[in-house]
Coordinates of C-alpha atoms and ligand atoms in Angstrom, one line a residue:
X1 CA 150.9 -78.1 -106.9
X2 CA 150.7 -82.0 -107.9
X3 CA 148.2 -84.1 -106.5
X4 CA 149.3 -87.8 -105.3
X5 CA 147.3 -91.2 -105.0
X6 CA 147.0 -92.5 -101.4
X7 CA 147.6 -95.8 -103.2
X8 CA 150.3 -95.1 -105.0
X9 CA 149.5 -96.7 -108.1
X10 CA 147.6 -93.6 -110.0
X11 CA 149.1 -91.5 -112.2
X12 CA 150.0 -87.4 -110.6
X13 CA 147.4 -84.9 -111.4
X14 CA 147.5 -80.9 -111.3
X15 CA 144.7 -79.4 -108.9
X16 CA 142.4 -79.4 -112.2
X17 CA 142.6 -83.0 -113.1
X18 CA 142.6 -84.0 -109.0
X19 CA 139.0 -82.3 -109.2
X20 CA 137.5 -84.0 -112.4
X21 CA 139.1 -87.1 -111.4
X22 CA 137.3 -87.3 -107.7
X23 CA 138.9 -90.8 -107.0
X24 CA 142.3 -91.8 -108.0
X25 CA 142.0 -94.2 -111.0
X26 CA 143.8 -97.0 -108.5
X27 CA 140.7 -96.7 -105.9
X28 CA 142.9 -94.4 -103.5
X29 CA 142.2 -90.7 -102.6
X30 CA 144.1 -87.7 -103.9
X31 CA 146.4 -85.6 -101.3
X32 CA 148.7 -82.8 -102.6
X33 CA 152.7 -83.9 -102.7
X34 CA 153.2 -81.6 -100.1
X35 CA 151.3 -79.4 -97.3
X36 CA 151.5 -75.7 -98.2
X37 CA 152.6 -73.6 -95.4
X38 CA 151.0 -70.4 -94.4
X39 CA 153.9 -67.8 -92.0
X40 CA 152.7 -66.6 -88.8
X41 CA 152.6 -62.7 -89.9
X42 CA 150.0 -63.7 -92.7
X43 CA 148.0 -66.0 -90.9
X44 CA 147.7 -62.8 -88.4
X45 CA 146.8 -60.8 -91.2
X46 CA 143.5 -62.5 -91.8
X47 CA 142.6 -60.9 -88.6
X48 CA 139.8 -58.3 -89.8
X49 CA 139.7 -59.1 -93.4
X50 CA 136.0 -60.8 -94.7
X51 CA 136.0 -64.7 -95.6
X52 CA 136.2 -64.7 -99.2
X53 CA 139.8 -63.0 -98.8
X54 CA 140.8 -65.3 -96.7
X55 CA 139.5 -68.1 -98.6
X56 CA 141.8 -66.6 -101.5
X57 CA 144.6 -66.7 -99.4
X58 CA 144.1 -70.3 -98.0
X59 CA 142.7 -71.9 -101.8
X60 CA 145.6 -70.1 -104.0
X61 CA 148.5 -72.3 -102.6
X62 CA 146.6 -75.7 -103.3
X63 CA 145.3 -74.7 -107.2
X64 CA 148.6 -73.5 -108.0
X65 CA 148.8 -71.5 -111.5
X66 CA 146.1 -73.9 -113.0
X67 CA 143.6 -70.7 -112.8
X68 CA 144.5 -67.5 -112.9
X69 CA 144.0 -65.1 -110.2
X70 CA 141.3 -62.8 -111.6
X71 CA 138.7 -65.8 -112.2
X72 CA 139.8 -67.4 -109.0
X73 CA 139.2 -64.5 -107.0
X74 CA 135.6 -64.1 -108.7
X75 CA 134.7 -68.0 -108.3
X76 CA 135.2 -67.4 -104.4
X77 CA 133.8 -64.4 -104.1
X78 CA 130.3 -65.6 -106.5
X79 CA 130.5 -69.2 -104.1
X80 CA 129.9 -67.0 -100.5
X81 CA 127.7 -63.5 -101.9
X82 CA 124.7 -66.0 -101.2
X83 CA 125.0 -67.1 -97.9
X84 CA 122.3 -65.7 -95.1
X85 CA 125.3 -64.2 -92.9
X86 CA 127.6 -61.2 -93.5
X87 CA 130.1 -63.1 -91.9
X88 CA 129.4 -66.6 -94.2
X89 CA 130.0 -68.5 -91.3
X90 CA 129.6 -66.7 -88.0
X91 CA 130.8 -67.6 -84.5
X92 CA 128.4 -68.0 -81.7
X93 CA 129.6 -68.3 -77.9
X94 CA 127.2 -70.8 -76.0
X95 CA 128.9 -71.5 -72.7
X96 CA 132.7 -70.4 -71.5
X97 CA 135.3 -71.0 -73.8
X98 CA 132.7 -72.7 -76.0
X99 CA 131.7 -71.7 -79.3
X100 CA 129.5 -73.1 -82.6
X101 CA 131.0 -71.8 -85.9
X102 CA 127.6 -71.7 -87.8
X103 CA 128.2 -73.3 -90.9
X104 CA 124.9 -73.4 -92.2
X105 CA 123.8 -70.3 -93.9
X106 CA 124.3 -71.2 -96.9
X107 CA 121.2 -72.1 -99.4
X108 CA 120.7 -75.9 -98.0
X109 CA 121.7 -75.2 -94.8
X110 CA 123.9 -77.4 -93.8
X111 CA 127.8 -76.8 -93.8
X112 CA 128.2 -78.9 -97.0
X113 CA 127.0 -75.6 -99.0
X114 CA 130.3 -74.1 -98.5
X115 CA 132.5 -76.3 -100.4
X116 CA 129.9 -77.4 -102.9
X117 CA 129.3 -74.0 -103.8
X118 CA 132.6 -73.6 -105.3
X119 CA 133.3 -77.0 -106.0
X120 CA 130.6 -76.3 -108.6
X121 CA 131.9 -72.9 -110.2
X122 CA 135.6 -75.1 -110.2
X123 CA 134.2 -77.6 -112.2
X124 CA 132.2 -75.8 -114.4
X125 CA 135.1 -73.7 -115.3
X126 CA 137.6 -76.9 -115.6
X127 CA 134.9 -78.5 -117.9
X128 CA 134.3 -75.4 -120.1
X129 CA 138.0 -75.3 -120.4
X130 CA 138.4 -78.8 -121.6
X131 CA 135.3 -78.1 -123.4
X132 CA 134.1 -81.2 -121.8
X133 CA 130.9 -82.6 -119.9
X134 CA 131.0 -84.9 -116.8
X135 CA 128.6 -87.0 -115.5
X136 CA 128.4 -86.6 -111.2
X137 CA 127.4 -89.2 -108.8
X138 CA 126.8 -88.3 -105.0
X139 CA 126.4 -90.8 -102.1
X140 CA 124.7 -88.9 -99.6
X141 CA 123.2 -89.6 -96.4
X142 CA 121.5 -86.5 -96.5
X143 CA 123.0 -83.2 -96.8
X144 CA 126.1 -83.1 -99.5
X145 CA 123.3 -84.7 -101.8
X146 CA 121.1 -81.5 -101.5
X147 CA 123.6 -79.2 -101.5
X148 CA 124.9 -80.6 -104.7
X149 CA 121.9 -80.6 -106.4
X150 CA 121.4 -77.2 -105.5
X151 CA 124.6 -75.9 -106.5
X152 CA 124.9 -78.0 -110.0
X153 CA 121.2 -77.6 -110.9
X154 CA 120.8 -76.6 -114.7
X155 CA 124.5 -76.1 -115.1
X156 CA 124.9 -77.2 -119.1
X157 CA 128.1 -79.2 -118.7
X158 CA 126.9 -81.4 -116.2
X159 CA 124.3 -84.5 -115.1
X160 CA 124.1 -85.3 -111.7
X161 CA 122.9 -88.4 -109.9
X162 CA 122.7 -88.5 -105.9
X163 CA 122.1 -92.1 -104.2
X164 CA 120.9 -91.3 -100.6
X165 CA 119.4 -94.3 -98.3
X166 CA 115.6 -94.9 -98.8
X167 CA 113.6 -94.0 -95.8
X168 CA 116.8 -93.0 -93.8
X169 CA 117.4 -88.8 -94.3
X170 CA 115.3 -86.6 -92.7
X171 CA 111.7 -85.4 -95.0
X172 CA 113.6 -81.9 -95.2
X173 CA 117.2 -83.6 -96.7
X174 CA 114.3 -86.0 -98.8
X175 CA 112.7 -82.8 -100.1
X176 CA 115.6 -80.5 -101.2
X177 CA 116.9 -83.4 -103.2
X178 CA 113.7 -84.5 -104.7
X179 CA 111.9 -81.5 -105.4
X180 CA 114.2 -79.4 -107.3
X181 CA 113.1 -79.2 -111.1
X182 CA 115.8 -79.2 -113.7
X183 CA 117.0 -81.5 -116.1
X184 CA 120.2 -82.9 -115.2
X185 CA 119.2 -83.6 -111.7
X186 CA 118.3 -87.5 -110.4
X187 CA 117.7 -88.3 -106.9
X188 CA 118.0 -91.8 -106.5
X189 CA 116.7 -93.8 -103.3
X190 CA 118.4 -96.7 -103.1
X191 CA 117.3 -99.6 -100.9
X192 CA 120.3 -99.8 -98.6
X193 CA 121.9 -97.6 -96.0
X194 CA 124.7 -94.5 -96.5
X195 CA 127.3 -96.8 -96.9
X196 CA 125.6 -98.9 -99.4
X197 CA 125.4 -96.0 -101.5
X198 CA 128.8 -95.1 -101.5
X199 CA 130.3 -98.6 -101.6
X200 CA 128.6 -98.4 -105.6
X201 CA 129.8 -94.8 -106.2
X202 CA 133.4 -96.0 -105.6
X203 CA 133.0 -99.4 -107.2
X204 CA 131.4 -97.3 -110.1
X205 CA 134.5 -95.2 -110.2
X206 CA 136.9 -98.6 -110.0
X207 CA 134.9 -99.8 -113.0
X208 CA 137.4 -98.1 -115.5
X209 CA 135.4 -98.9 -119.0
X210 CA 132.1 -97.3 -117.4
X211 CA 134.2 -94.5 -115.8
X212 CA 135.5 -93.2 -118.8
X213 CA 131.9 -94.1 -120.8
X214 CA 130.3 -91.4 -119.0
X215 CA 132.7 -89.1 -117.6
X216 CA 132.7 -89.9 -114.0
X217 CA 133.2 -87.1 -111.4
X218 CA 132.5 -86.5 -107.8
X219 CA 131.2 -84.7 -105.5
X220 CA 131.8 -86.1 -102.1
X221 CA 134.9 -85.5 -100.2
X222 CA 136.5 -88.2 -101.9
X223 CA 137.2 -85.4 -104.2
X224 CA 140.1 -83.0 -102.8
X225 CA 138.8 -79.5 -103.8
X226 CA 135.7 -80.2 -101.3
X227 CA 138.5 -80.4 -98.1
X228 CA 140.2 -77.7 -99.7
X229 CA 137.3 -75.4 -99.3
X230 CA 136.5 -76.9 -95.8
X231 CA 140.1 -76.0 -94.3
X232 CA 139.0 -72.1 -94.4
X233 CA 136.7 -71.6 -91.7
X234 CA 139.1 -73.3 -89.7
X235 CA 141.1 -70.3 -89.8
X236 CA 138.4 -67.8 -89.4
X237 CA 137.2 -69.7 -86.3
X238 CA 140.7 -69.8 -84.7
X239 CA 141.8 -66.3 -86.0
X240 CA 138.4 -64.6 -84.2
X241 CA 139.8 -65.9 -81.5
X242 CA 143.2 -64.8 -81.4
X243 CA 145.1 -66.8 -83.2
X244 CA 148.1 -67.1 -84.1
X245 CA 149.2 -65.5 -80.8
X246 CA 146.6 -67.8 -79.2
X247 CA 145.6 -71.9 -79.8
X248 CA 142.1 -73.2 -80.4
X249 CA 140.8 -76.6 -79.9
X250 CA 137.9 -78.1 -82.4
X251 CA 135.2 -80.2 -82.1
X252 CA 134.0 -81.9 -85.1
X253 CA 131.0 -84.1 -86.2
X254 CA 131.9 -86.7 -88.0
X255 CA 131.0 -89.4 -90.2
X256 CA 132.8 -89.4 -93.4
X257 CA 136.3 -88.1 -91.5
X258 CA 136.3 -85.0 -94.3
X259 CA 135.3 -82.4 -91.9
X260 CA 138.2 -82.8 -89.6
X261 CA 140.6 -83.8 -92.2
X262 CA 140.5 -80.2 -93.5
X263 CA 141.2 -79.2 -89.6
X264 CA 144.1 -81.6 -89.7
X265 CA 145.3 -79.8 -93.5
X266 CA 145.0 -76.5 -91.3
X267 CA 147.0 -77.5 -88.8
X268 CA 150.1 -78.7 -91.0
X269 CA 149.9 -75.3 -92.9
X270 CA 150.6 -73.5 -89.3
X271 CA 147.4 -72.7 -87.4
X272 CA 148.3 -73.3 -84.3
X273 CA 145.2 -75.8 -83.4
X274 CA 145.3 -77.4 -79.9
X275 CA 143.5 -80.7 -80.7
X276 CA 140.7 -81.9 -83.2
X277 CA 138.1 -83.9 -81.8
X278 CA 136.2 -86.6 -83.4
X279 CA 132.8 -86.2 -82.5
X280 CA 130.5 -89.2 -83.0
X281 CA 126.9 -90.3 -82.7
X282 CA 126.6 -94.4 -82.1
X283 CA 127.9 -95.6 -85.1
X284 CA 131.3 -94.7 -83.6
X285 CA 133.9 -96.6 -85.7
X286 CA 136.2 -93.9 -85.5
X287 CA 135.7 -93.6 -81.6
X288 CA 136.7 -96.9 -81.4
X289 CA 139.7 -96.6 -83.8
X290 CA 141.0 -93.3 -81.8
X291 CA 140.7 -95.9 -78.5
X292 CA 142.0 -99.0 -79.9
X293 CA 144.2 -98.9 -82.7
X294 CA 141.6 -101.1 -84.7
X295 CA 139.4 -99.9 -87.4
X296 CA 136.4 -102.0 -87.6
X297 CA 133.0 -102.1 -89.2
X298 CA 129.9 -103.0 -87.9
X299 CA 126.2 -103.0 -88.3
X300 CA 124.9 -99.0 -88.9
X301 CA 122.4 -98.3 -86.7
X302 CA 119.4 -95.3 -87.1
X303 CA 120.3 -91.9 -85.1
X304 CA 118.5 -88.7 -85.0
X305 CA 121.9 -87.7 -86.8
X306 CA 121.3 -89.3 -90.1
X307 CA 123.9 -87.5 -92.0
X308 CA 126.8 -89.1 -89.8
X309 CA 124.8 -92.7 -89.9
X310 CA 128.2 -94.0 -91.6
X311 CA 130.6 -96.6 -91.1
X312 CA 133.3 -96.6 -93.7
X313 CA 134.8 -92.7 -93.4
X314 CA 136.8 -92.9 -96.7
X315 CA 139.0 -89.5 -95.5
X316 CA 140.0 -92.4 -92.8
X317 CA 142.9 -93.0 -95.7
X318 CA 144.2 -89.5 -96.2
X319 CA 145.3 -89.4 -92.8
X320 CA 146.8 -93.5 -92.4
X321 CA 148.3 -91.9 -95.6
X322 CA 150.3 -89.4 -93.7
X323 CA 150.7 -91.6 -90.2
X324 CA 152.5 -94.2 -92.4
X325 CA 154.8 -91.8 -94.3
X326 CA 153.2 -91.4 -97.3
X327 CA 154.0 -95.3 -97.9
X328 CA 151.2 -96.2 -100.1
X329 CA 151.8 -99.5 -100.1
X330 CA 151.0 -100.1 -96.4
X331 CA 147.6 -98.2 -97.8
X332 CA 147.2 -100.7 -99.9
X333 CA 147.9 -103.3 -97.7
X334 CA 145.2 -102.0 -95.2
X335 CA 142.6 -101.0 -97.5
X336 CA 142.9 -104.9 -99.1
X337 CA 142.1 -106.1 -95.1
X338 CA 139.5 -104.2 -94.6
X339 CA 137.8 -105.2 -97.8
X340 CA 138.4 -108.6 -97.3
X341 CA 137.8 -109.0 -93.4
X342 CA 136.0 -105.7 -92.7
X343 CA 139.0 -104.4 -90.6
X344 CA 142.4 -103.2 -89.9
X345 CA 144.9 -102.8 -87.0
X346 CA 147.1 -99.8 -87.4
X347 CA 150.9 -100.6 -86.4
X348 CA 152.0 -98.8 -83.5
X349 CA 154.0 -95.6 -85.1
X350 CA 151.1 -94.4 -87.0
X351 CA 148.7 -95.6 -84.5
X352 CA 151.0 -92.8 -82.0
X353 CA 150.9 -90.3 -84.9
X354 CA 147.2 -90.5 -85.2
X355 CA 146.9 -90.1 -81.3
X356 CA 148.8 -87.0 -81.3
X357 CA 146.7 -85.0 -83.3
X358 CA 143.3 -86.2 -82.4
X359 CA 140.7 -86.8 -79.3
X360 CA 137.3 -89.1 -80.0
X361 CA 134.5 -88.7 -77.8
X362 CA 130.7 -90.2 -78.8
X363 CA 127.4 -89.7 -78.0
X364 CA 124.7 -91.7 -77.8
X365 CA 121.0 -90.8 -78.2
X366 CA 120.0 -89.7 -75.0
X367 CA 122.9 -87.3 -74.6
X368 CA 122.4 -86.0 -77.7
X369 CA 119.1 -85.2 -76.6
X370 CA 120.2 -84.2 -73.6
X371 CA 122.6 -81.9 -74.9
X372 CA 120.2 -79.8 -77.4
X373 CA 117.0 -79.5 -74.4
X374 CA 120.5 -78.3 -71.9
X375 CA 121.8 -76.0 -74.1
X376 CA 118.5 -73.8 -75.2
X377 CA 117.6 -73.7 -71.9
X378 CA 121.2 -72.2 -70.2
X379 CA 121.8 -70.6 -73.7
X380 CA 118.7 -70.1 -75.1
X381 CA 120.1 -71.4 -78.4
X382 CA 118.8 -74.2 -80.7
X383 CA 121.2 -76.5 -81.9
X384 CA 120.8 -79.8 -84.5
X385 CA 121.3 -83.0 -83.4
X386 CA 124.9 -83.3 -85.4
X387 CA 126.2 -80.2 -83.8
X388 CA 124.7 -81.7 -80.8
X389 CA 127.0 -84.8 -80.8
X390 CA 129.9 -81.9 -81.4
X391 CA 128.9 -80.6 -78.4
X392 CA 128.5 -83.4 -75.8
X393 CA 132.0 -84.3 -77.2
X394 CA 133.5 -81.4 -76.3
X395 CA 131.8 -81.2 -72.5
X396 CA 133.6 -84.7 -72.0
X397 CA 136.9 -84.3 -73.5
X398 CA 137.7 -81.0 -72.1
X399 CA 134.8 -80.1 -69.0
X400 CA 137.5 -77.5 -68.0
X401 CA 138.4 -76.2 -71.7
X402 CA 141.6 -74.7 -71.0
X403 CA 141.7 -73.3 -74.6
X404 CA 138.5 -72.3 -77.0
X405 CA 136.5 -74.9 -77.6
X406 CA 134.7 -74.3 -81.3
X407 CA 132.4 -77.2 -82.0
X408 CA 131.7 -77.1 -85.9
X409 CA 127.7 -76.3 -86.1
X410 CA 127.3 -78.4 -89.3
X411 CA 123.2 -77.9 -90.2
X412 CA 120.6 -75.7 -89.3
X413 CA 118.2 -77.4 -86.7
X414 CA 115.2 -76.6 -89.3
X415 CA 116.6 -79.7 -91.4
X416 CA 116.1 -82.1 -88.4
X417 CA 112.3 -80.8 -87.0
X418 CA 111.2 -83.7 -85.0
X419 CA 114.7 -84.6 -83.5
X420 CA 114.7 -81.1 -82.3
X421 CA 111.1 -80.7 -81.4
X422 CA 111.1 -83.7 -78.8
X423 CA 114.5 -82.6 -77.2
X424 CA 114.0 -78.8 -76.7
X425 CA 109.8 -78.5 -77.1
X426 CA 110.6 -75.8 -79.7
X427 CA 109.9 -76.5 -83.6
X428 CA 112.4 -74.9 -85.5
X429 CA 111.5 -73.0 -88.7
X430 CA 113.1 -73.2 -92.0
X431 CA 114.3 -70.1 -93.3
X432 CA 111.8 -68.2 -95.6
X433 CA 113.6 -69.2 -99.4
X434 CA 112.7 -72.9 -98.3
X435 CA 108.9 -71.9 -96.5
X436 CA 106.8 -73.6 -99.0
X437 CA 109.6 -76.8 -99.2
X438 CA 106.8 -79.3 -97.9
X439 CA 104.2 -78.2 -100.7
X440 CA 106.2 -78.8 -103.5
X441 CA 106.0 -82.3 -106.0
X442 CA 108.7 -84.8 -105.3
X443 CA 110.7 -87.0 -108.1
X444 CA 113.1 -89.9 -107.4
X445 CA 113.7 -93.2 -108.5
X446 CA 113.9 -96.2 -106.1
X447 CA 116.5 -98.7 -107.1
X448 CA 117.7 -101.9 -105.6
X449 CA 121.7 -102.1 -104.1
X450 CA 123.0 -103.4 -107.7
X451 CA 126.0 -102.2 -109.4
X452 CA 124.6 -103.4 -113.1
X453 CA 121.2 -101.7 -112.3
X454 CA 122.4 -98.3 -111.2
X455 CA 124.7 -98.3 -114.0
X456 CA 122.3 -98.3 -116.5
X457 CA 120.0 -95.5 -114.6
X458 CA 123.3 -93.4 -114.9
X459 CA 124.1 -94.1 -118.7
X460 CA 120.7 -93.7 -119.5
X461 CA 120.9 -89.9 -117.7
X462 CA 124.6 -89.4 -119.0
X463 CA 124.8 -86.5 -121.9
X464 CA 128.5 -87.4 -122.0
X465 CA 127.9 -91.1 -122.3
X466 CA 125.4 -90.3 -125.6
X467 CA 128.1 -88.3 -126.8
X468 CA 126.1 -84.8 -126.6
X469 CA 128.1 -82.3 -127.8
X470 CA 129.4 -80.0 -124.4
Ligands
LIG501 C1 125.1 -82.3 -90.7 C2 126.4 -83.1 -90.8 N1 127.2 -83.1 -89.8 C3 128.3 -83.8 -89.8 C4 128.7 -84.6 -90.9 C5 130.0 -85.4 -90.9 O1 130.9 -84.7 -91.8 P1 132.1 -85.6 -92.4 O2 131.4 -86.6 -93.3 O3 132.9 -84.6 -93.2 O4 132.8 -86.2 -91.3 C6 127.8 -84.6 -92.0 C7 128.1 -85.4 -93.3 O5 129.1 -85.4 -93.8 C8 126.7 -83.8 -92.0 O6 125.8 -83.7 -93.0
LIG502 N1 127.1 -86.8 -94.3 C1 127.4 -86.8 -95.7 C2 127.9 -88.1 -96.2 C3 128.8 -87.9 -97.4 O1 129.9 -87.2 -97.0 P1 130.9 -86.4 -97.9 O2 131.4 -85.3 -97.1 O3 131.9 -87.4 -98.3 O4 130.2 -85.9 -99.1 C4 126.1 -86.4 -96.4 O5 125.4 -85.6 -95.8 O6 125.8 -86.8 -97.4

């Protein structure tokens, strides 16, 4: 499998380059040359079999013969052994024809643990390969910054920095990014907002000389083995509930438009997926997009749903990618408008494309609220304000939910106390490996919103860029 620019202008990768690479040298997101397809009758055989088997079966077509089998196999099989749940991402029914897919039992709790589990044992094996060490950066508005740290802490081929907005996570997303003790691990508050933070990672990876310095790589979805991972439970969802012979509907939190991009990947290799709905809280760019035909920025504003407190969703331009054809230069031609004027108005055909794979519904604070105080009463079940917003999205776009309904339950309502305490009376407790989470010491570094001075803070933490031996 060979891995493509969305921009056209970067030279093709195999699956192992794509994931050291994170972005495309030309500023554009990788996207394999062509969507794998998966038959009915195996699909249907996934029926009964545990997740890391079928996570072999969905991952194998997208790395191709870059790793063998045998260490394949045991990469997937090391990534899930720690999660809290037999079933690595269980299925809860909440209401008729409604579902959460629990995402969050992995060691962060939130649903980011599942690709970043294996994104790390992926890299770490690519490096070792290329006897090589990378330096990673991380924008994070919260969770993909802890659950990176957790899953590249002490590893010897790698530094990582994360960048998460100061005074904008939640204390429990602060803490399990500040508080872990090892080495190669920076948490960086910088003095902006989630979209601040990964404006610099991607103008740090544009900035070719620097790049290359210090062995950039990434961790956010920019980087394609994190959807990869992501399309799986979208199969074990749909397949627990009778699919093939039967379609499923999704409802998706979003923010940074990976999430549902790996239920759009799903769908083009044969599930047979209803529709995929966009699921936002206020800052709902994407709601407005789905509506209009316009993609447009605006202010961000604060949400008890920190982690979706984004305006930019790169993974936005893996899917304009496939609306227009694969015809990067129209990318290019939108990405340039809405760098120079903020926005962009998607021509009709793709705009028609887009439509007829995906609903947007959003909710705003009080119905998120709402939502989390209705649903442990009727259901007696707790859920996080994220999942909540997957939730309310699903009540309005389909009351009568003709087909399943499973609304991705992307974090554990422990990582989001308050939000959860004031909407449902009920304090949720974090799981016993995290108990003593608010006692530990905290280290970060607050920075300002400069290219130049993050830079630096990265060099100066880059074993690659002092040329350590890996
Ligand atoms: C808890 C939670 N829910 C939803 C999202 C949105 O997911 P995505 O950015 O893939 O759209 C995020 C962050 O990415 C998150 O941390
Ligand atoms: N909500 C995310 C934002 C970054 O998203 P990613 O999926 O691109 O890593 C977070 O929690 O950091």
């Amino acid at each position: 499998m060979h891995y493509v620019s969305t921009r056209g202008e970067a030279p093709v990768l195999g699956f192992c380059d794509a994931l050291l690479a994170g972005l495309a040298r030309d500023g554009g997101l990788y996207v394999p040359q062509h969507w794998p397809v998966l038959s009915h009758a195996q699909i249907a055989s996934f029926a009964g079999k545990s997740y890391w088997q079928v996570a072999e079966a969905v991952i194998a077509p997208f790395v191709g013969d870059e790793i063998e089998p045998a260490p394949l196999r045991h990469m997937i099989q090391e990534a899930y052994a720690g999660f809290g749940h037999p079933a690595v991402v269980p299925l809860v029914q909440i209401g008729d024809n409604l579902f959460v897919q629990e995402l969050f039992h992995g060691p962060t709790l939130a649903f980011k643990d599942v690709a970043m589990q294996l994104l790390a044992r992926l890299m770490d094996h690519a490096l070792k390969a290329r006897n090589k060490r990378a330096t990673i950066v991380g924008a994070t508005s919260g969770d993909t910054g802890s659950a990176a740290i957790e899953a590249f802490r002490g590893l010897e081929q790698v530094d990582i920095v994360i960048l998460y907005p100061h005074g904008r996570v939640s204390e429990v997303q602060r803490r399990q990014m500040t508080t872990v003790d090892a080495p190669n691990v920076h948490a960086v508050a910088l003095e902006g907002n989630f979209d601040d933070c990964q404006a610099q990672l991607k103008a740090m990876f544009n900035h070719l000389e620097f790049r290359d310095e210090i062995g950039l790589s990434g961790v956010n979805s920019i980087n394609w083995a994190r959807i990869v991972a992501q399309i799986v439970y979208y199969f074990t969802a749909a397949v627990a509930l009778g699919a093939p012979h039967r379609k499923v509907s999704f409802s998706v939190p979003t923010g940074n438009f990976g999430d549902i991009f790996a239920g759009y990947v799903a769908k083009r290799m044969g599930l047979p997926i209803e529709r995929l709905l966009i699921a936002t809280n206020v800052n709902d760019i994407l709601a407005r997009t789905i509506a209009t035909g316009v993609y447009e920025a605006r202010g961000v504003k604060e949400t008890s749903s920190p982690s979706m407190d984004i305006q930019v969703s790169s993974n936005f331009e893996r899917l304009l990618f496939d609306a227009y054809r694969r015809d990067a230069g129209q990318i290019r031609r939108l990405m340039g408008n809405l760098a120079q004027s903020g926005a962009f108005e998607i021509d009709e055909g793709a705009y028609e494309a887009i439509r007829s794979e995906f609903d947007a519904e959003r909710a705003d604070e009080k119905e998120v609220a709402k939502t989390i105080g209705m649903i442990w009463r009727n259901a007696g079940y707790l859920l996080d304000p994220h999942t909540a917003v997957g939730v309310m999205a699903a009540w309005k776009a389909e009351p009568d939910r003709r087909v399943p309904m499973v609304v991705l339950g992307t974090a554990h309502p422990a990582k989001f106390p308050a939000a959860v305490k004031d909407a449902s009376g009920i304090e949720p407790k974090l799981p016993d490996a995290l108990a003593d989470l608010y006692e530990r010491p905290e280290r970060f570094t607050v920075l300002p919103n400069d290219l130049g001075v993050l830079e630096a803070f990265v060099r100066k933490h880059s074993r690659a860029a002092q040329g350590a031996a890996a």
